[in-house]
CSV table of C-alpha atoms in Angstrom, one decimal:
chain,number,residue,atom,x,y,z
A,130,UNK,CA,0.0,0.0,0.0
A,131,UNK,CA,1.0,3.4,-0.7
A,132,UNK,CA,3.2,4.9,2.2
A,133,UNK,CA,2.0,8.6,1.6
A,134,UNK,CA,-1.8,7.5,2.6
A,135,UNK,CA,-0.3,5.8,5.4
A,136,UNK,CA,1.5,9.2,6.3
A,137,UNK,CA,-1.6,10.5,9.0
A,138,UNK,CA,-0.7,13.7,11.1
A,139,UNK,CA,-2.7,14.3,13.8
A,140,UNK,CA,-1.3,18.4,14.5
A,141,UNK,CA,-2.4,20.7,11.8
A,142,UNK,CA,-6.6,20.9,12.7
A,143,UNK,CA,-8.5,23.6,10.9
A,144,UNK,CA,-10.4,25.4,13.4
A,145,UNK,CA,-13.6,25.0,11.1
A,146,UNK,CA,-16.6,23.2,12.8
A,147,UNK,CA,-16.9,19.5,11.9
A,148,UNK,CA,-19.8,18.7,12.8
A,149,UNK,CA,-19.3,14.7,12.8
A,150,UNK,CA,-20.4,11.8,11.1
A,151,UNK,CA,-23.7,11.2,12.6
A,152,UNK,CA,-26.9,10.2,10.7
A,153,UNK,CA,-28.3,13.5,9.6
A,154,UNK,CA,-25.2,15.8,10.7
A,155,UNK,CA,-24.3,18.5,8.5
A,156,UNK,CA,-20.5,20.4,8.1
A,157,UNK,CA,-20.7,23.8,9.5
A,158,UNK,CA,-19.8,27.0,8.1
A,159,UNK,CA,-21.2,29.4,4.9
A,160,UNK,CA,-21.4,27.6,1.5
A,161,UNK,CA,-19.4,29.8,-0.8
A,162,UNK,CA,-20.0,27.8,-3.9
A,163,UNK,CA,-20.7,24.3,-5.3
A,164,UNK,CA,-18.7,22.4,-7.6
A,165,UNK,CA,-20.1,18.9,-8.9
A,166,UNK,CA,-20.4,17.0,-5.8
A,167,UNK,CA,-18.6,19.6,-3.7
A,168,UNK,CA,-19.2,22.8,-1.6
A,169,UNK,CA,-16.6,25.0,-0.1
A,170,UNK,CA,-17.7,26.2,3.1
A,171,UNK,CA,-16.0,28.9,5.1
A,172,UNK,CA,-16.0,30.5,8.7
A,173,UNK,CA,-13.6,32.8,10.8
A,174,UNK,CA,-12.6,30.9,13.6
A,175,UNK,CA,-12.7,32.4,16.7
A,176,UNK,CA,-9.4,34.2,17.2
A,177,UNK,CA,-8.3,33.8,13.4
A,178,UNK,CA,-7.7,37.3,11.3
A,179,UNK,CA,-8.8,35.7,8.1
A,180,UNK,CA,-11.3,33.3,7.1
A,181,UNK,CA,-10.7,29.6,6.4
A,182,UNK,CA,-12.2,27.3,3.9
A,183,UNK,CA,-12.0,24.2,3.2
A,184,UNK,CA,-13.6,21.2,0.4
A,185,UNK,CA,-17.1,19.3,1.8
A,186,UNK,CA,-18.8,16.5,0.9
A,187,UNK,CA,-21.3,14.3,3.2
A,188,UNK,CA,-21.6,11.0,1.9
A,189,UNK,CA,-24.6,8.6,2.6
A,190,UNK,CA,-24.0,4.8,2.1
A,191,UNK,CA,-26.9,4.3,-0.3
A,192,UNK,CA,-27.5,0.8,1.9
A,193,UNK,CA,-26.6,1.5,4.9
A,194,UNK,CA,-28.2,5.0,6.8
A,195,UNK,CA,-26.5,4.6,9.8
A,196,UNK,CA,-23.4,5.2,7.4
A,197,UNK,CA,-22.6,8.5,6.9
A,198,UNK,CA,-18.8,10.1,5.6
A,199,UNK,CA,-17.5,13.9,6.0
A,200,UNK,CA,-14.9,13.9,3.7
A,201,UNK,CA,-13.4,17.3,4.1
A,202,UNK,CA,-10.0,18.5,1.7
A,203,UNK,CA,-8.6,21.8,2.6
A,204,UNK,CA,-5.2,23.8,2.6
A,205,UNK,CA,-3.7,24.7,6.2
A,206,UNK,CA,-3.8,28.1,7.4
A,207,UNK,CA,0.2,28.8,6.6
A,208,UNK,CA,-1.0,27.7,3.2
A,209,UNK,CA,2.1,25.1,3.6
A,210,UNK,CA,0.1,21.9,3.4
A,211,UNK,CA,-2.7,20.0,1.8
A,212,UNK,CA,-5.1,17.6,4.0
A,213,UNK,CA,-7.4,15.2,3.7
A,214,UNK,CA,-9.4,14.6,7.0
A,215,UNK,CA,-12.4,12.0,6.8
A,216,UNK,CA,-14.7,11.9,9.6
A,217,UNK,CA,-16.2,8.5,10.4
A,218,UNK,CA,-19.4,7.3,12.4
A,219,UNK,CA,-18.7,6.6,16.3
A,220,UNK,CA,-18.6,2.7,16.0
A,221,UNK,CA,-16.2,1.9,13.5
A,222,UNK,CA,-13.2,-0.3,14.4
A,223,UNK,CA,-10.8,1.7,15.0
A,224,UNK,CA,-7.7,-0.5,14.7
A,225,UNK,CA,-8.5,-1.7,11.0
A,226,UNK,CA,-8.2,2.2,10.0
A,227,UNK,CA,-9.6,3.3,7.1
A,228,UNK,CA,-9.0,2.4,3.8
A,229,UNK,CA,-9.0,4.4,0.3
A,230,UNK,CA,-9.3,3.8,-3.2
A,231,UNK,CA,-9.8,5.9,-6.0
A,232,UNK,CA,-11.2,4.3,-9.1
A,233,UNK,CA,-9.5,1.2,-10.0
A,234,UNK,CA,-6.1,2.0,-7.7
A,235,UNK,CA,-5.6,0.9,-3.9
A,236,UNK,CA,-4.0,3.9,-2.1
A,237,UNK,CA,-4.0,2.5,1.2
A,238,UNK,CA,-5.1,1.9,4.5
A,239,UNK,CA,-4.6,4.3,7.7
A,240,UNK,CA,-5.3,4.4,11.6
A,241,UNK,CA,-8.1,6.7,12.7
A,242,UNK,CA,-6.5,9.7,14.9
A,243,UNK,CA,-8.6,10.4,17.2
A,244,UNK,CA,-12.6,10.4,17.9
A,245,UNK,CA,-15.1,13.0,19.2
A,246,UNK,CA,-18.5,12.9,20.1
A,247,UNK,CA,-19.7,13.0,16.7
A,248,UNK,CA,-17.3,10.9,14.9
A,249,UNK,CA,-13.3,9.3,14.4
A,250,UNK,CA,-10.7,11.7,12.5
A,251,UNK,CA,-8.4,10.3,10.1
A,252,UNK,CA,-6.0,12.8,8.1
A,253,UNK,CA,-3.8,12.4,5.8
A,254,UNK,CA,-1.1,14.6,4.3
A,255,UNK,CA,-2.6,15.3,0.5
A,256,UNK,CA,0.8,14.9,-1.3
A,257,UNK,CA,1.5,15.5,-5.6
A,258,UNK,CA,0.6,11.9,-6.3
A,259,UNK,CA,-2.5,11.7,-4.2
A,260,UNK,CA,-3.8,15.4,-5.5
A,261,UNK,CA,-3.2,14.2,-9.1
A,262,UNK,CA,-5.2,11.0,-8.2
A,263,UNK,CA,-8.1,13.0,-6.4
A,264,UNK,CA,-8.3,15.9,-9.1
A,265,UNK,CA,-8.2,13.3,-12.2
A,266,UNK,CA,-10.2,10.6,-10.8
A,267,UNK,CA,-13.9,9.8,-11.2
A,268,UNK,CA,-14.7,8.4,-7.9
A,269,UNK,CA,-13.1,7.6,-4.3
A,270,UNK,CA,-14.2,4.6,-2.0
A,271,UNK,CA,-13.4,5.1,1.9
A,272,UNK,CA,-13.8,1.8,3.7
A,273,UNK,CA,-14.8,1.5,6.8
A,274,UNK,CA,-14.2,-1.9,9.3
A,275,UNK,CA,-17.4,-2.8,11.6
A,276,UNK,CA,-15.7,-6.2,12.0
A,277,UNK,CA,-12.2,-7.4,10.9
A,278,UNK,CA,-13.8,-9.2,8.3
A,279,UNK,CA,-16.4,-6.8,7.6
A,280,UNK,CA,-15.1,-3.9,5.3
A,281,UNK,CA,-18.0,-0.9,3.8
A,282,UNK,CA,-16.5,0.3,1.2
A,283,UNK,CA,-18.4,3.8,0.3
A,284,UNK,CA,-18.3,5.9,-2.7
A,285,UNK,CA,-17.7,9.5,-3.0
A,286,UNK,CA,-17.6,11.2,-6.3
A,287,UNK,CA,-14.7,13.3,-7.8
A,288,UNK,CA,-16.9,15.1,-9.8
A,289,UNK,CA,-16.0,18.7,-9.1
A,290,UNK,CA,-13.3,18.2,-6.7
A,291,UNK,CA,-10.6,19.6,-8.9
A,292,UNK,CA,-12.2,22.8,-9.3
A,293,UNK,CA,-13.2,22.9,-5.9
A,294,UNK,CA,-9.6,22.6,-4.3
A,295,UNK,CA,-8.1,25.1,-7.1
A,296,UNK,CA,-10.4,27.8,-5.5
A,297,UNK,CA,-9.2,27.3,-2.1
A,298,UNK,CA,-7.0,30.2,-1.1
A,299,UNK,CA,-3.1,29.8,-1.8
């Protein structure tokens, strides 16, 4: 598996409010604009001279309700590094991590950082390779583990996520 998935940080947070993972939560902040399946939302965090943004989407598994994804991409706020932070439901094992693939390629598989009252926190480091892969693609699948043997693989669309993250602040 590709080490640079594997490569989580746990440090840089943006101060935006996640709201988590649960069944009928929704990410915080203003919609600035839409692009295919994505919305950049922004907010001034308290204490924070400028605004931040970042890339949404809040995925659904189509057979599974209780399954819900907040896959957020977003640039730091010393513009000095990309991240992709994926925001799990509260019940998900936690030592199988969470897997990604994005169309026909396996990227990897990486621990969960840390879990809130609304969801688990993975993040990963959005390197060259992985930003070509997520701006050329047609579609990502996160899995999540409910049992060791039991992997939910969930689809998020690409569509739009290109010109989404190229209107992020540099």
């Amino acid at each position: 598996m590709a080490a640079r998935f594997a490569h989580w940080i746990g440090g840089a947070a943006l101060a935006l409010g996640l709201c988590g993972a649960a069944p009928g939560a929704q990410a915080q902040g203003v919609v600035k604009n839409t692009f295919g399946d994505w919305q950049i939302r922004c907010e001034t965090p308290a204490g924070a001279q400028a605004e931040q943004c970042a890339v949404y989407q809040n995925i659904v598994a189509e057979d599974r309700p209780n399954m819900t994804l907040l896959v957020i991409a977003l640039r730091t706020a010393d513009k000095k590094s990309q991240l992709l932070r994926v925001v799990a439901p509260l019940g998900v094992l936690l030592p199988s991590g969470l897997g990604l693939r994005i169309d026909q390629t396996d990227i990897g598989r990486a621990a969960f950082m840390r879990c809130i009252n609304t969801g688990c926190i993975a993040e990963a480091v959005i390197d060259e390779k992985l930003g070509d892969q997520m701006r050329t693609g047609q579609q990502a699948t996160f899995i999540v583990f409910q049992t060791p043997e039991e992997g939910i693989g969930i689809p998020v669309s690409l569509s739009g996520f290109n010109q989404a993250f190229e209107s992020l602040p540099k």
